[in-house]
Coordinates of C-alpha atoms and ligand atoms in Angstrom, one line a residue:
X1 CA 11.4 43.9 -6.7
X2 CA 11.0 40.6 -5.2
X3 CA 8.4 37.8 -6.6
X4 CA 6.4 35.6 -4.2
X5 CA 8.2 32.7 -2.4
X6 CA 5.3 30.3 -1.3
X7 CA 5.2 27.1 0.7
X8 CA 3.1 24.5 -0.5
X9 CA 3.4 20.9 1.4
X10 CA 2.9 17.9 -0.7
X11 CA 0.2 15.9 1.0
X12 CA 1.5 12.4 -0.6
X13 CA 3.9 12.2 2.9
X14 CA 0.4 13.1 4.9
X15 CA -0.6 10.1 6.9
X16 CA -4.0 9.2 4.7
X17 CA -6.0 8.2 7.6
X18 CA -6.7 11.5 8.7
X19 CA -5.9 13.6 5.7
X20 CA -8.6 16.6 5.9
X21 CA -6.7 16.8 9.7
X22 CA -3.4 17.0 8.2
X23 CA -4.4 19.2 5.8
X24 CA -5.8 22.1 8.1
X25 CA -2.7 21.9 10.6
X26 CA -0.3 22.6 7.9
X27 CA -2.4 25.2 6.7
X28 CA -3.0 26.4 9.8
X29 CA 1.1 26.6 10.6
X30 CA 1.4 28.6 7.7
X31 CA 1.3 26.8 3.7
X32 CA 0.5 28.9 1.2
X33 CA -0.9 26.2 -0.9
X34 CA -1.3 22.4 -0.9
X35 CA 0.4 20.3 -3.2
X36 CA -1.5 17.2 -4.4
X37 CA 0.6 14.8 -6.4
X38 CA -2.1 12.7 -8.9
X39 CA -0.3 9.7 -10.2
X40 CA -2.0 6.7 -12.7
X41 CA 0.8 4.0 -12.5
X42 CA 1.9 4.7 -16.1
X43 CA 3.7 7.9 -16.6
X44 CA 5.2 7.1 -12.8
X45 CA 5.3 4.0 -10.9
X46 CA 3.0 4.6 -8.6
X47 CA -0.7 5.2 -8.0
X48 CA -2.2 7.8 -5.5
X49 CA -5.4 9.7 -5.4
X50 CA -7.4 11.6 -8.0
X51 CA -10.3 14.2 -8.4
X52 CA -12.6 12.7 -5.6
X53 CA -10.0 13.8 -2.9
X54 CA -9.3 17.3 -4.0
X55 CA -13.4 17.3 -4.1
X56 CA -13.0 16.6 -0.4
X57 CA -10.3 18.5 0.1
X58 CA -11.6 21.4 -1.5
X59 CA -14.5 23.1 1.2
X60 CA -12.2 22.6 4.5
X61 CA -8.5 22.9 3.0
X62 CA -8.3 27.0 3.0
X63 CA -5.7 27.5 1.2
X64 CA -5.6 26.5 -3.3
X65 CA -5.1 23.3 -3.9
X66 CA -2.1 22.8 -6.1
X67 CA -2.7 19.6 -8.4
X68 CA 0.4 17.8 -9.6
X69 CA -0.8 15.5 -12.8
X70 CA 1.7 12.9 -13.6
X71 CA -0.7 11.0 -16.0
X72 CA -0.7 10.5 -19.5
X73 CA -3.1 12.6 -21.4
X74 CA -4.0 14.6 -18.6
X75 CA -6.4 16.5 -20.9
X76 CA -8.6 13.7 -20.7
X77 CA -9.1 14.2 -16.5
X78 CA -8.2 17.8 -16.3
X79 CA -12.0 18.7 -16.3
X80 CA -12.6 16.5 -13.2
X81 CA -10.0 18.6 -11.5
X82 CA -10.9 21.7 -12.5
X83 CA -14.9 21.0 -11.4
X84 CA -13.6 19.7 -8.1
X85 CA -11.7 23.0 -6.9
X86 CA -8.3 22.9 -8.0
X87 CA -6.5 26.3 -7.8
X88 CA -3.9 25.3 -10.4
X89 CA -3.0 22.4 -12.2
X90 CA 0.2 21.3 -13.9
X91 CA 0.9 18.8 -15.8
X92 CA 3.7 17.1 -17.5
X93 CA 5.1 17.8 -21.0
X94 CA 6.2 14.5 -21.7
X95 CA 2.7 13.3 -21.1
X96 CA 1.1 14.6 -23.8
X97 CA 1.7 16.0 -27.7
X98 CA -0.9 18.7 -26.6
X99 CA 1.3 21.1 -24.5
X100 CA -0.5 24.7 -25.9
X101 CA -4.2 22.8 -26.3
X102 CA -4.0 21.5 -22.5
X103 CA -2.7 25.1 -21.0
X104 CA -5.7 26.7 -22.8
X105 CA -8.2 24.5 -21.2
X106 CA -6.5 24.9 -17.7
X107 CA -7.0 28.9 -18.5
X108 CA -9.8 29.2 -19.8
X109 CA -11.8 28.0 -16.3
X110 CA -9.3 30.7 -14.8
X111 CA -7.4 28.1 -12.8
X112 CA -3.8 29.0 -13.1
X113 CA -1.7 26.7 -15.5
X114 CA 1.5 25.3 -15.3
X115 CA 4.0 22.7 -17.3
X116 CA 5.9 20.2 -15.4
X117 CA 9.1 19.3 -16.5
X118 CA 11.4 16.0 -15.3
X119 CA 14.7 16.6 -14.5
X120 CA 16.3 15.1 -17.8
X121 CA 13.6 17.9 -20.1
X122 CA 15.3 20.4 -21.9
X123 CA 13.4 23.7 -21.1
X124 CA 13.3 24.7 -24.9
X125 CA 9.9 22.9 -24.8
X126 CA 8.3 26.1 -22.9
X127 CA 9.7 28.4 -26.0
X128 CA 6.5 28.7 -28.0
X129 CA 4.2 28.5 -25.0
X130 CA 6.1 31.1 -22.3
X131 CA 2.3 33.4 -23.3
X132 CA 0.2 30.3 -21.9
X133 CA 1.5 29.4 -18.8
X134 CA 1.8 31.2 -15.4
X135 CA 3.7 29.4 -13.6
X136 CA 6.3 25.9 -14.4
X137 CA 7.1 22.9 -12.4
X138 CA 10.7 21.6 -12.0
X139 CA 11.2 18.6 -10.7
X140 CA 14.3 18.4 -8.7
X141 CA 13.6 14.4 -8.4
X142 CA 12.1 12.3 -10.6
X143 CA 8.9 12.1 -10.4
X144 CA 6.5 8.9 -8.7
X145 CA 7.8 9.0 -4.9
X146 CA 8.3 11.5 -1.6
X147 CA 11.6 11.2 -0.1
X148 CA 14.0 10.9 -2.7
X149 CA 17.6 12.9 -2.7
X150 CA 17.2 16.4 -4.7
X151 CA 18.9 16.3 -7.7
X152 CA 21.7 19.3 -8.1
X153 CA 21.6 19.9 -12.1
X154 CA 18.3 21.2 -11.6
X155 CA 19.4 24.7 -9.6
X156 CA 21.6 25.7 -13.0
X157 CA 18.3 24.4 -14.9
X158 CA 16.1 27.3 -12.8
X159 CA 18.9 30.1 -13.2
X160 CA 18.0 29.6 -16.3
X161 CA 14.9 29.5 -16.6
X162 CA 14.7 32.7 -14.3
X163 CA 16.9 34.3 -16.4
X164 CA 15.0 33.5 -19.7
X165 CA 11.5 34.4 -18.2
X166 CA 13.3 37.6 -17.0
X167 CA 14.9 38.0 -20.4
X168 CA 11.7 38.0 -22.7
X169 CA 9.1 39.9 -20.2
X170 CA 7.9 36.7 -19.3
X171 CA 8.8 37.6 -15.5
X172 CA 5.5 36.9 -13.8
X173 CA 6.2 33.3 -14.8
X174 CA 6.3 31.7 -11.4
X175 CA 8.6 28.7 -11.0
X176 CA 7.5 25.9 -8.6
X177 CA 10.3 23.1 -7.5
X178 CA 9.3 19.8 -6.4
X179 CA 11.3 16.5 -5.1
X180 CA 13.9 17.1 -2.1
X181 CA 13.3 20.4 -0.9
X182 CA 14.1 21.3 3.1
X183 CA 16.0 24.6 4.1
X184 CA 19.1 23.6 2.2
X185 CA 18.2 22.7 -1.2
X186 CA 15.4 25.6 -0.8
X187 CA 17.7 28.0 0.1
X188 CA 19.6 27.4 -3.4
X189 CA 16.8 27.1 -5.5
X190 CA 15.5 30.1 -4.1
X191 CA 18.9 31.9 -4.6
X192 CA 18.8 30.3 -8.5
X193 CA 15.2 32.4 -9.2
X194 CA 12.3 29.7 -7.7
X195 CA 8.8 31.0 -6.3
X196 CA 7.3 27.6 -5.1
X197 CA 8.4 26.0 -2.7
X198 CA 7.1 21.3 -2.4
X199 CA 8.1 19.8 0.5
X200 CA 6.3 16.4 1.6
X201 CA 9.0 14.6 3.8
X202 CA 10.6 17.9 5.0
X203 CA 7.1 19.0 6.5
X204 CA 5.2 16.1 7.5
X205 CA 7.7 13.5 8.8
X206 CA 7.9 13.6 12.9
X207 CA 5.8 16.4 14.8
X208 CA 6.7 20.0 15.0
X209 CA 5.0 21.1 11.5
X210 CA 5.0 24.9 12.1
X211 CA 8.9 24.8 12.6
X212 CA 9.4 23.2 10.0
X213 CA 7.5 25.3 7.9
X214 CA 9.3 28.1 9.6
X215 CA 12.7 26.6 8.8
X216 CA 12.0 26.6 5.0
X217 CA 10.4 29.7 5.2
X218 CA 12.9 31.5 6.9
X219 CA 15.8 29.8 4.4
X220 CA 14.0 30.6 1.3
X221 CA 13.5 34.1 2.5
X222 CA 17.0 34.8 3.5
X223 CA 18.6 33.4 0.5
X224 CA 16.2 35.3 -2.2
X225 CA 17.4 37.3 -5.5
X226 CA 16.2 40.7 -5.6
X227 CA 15.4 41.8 -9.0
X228 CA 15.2 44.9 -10.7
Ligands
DX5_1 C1 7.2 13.4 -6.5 C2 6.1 14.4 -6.1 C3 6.5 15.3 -5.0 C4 6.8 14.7 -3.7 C5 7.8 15.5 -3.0 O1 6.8 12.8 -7.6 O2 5.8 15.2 -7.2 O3 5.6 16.4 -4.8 O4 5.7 14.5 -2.9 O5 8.2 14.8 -1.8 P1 9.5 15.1 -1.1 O6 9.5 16.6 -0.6 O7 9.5 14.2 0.1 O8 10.7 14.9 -2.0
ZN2 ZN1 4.5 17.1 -6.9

């Protein structure tokens, strides 16, 4: 049997002056989703957008939106996401004490929900809450910038996970990676057991989109674990 591998380009390397443009060609070249990384300047060092743009986003981008919310308390803000069209939302269990409480409200507006993990988070965080989420985020960077160099540890860290999932029926758990990923490092991590595929720099620096898509497409699909 073989599990989904999707493509989902992370609009934070877009170029912002023509984002709903951006948005469609990468669609139309082939993502699966679109990744939209929220950041408030406190969990990361950074600021980017928040509900208003996936609001925008949401009538012309044909494809789910994929929100990425690096925030603390993300409870508080999750509601504005889910009421402007987000497909899925994960966010980040360092960022709040509420882990179980915050998957529930994602789920219970039937948007998927997912836990984000930094690349330093032990996994045993998920243990108790493996019934509550559908799919998890590893970052393979950490998290507040596009561009920076994938971190290796990570592709034993989503063996792992695979494995574990696998291990206690918990095998329609998809697992997203995020920070780093081209054909290379996407080739690996689908090898180790990940579904979801973030790529910001790797799609949307220089021109030819659709081959680049292609590339990681065709890398992640080669390289893929069949399981029973
Ligand atoms: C980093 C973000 C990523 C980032 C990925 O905090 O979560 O989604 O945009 O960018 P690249 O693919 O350039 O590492
Ligand atoms: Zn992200």
């Amino acid at each position: 049997m073989s599990q989904p591998r999707l493509i989902a380009p992370s609009i934070l390397s877009a170029d912002f002056t023509q984002l709903g443009q951006e948005v469609r060609e990468v669609v139309n070249q082939g993502a699966d989703w679109v990744h939209v990384d929220v950041m408030d300047g406190q969990f990361v060092p950074n600021i980017t957008m928040g509900p208003l743009v996936v609001q925008w986003l949401h009538p012309m981008a044909r494809a789910p939106l994929d929100c990425h919310l690096m925030i603390v308390s993300p409870e508080t803000y999750i509601p504005d996401f889910i009421q402007a069209g987000a497909a899925s939302i994960s966010f980040h269990a360092e960022a709040t004490p509420h882990i179980h409480r915050t998957l529930q409200l994602i789920r219970q507006a039937k948007v998927r929900a997912g836990v984000a993990l930094n690349p330093s988070t032990p996994l045993d965080v998920l243990e108790y809450v493996l019934d509550d989420l559908d799919f998890v985020l590893i970052m393979t960077v950490n998290p507040g910038f596009g561009g920076q160099t994938f971190i290796p540890a990570t592709v034993s860290k989503v063996r792992k996970l695979r494995q574990w999932l696998d291990q206690t029926g918990h095998g329609d758990v998809l697992i997203e990676v995020d920070g780093g990923i081209n054909p290379e490092t996407g080739a690996l991590m689908s090898e180790a057991g990940a579904n979801i595929f973030v790529a910001g720099s790797a799609i949307f620096s220089g021109s030819d989109r659709a081959a680049k898509i292609h590339g990681i497409r065709s890398a992640i699909l080669e390289r893929q674990t069949l399981r029973p």
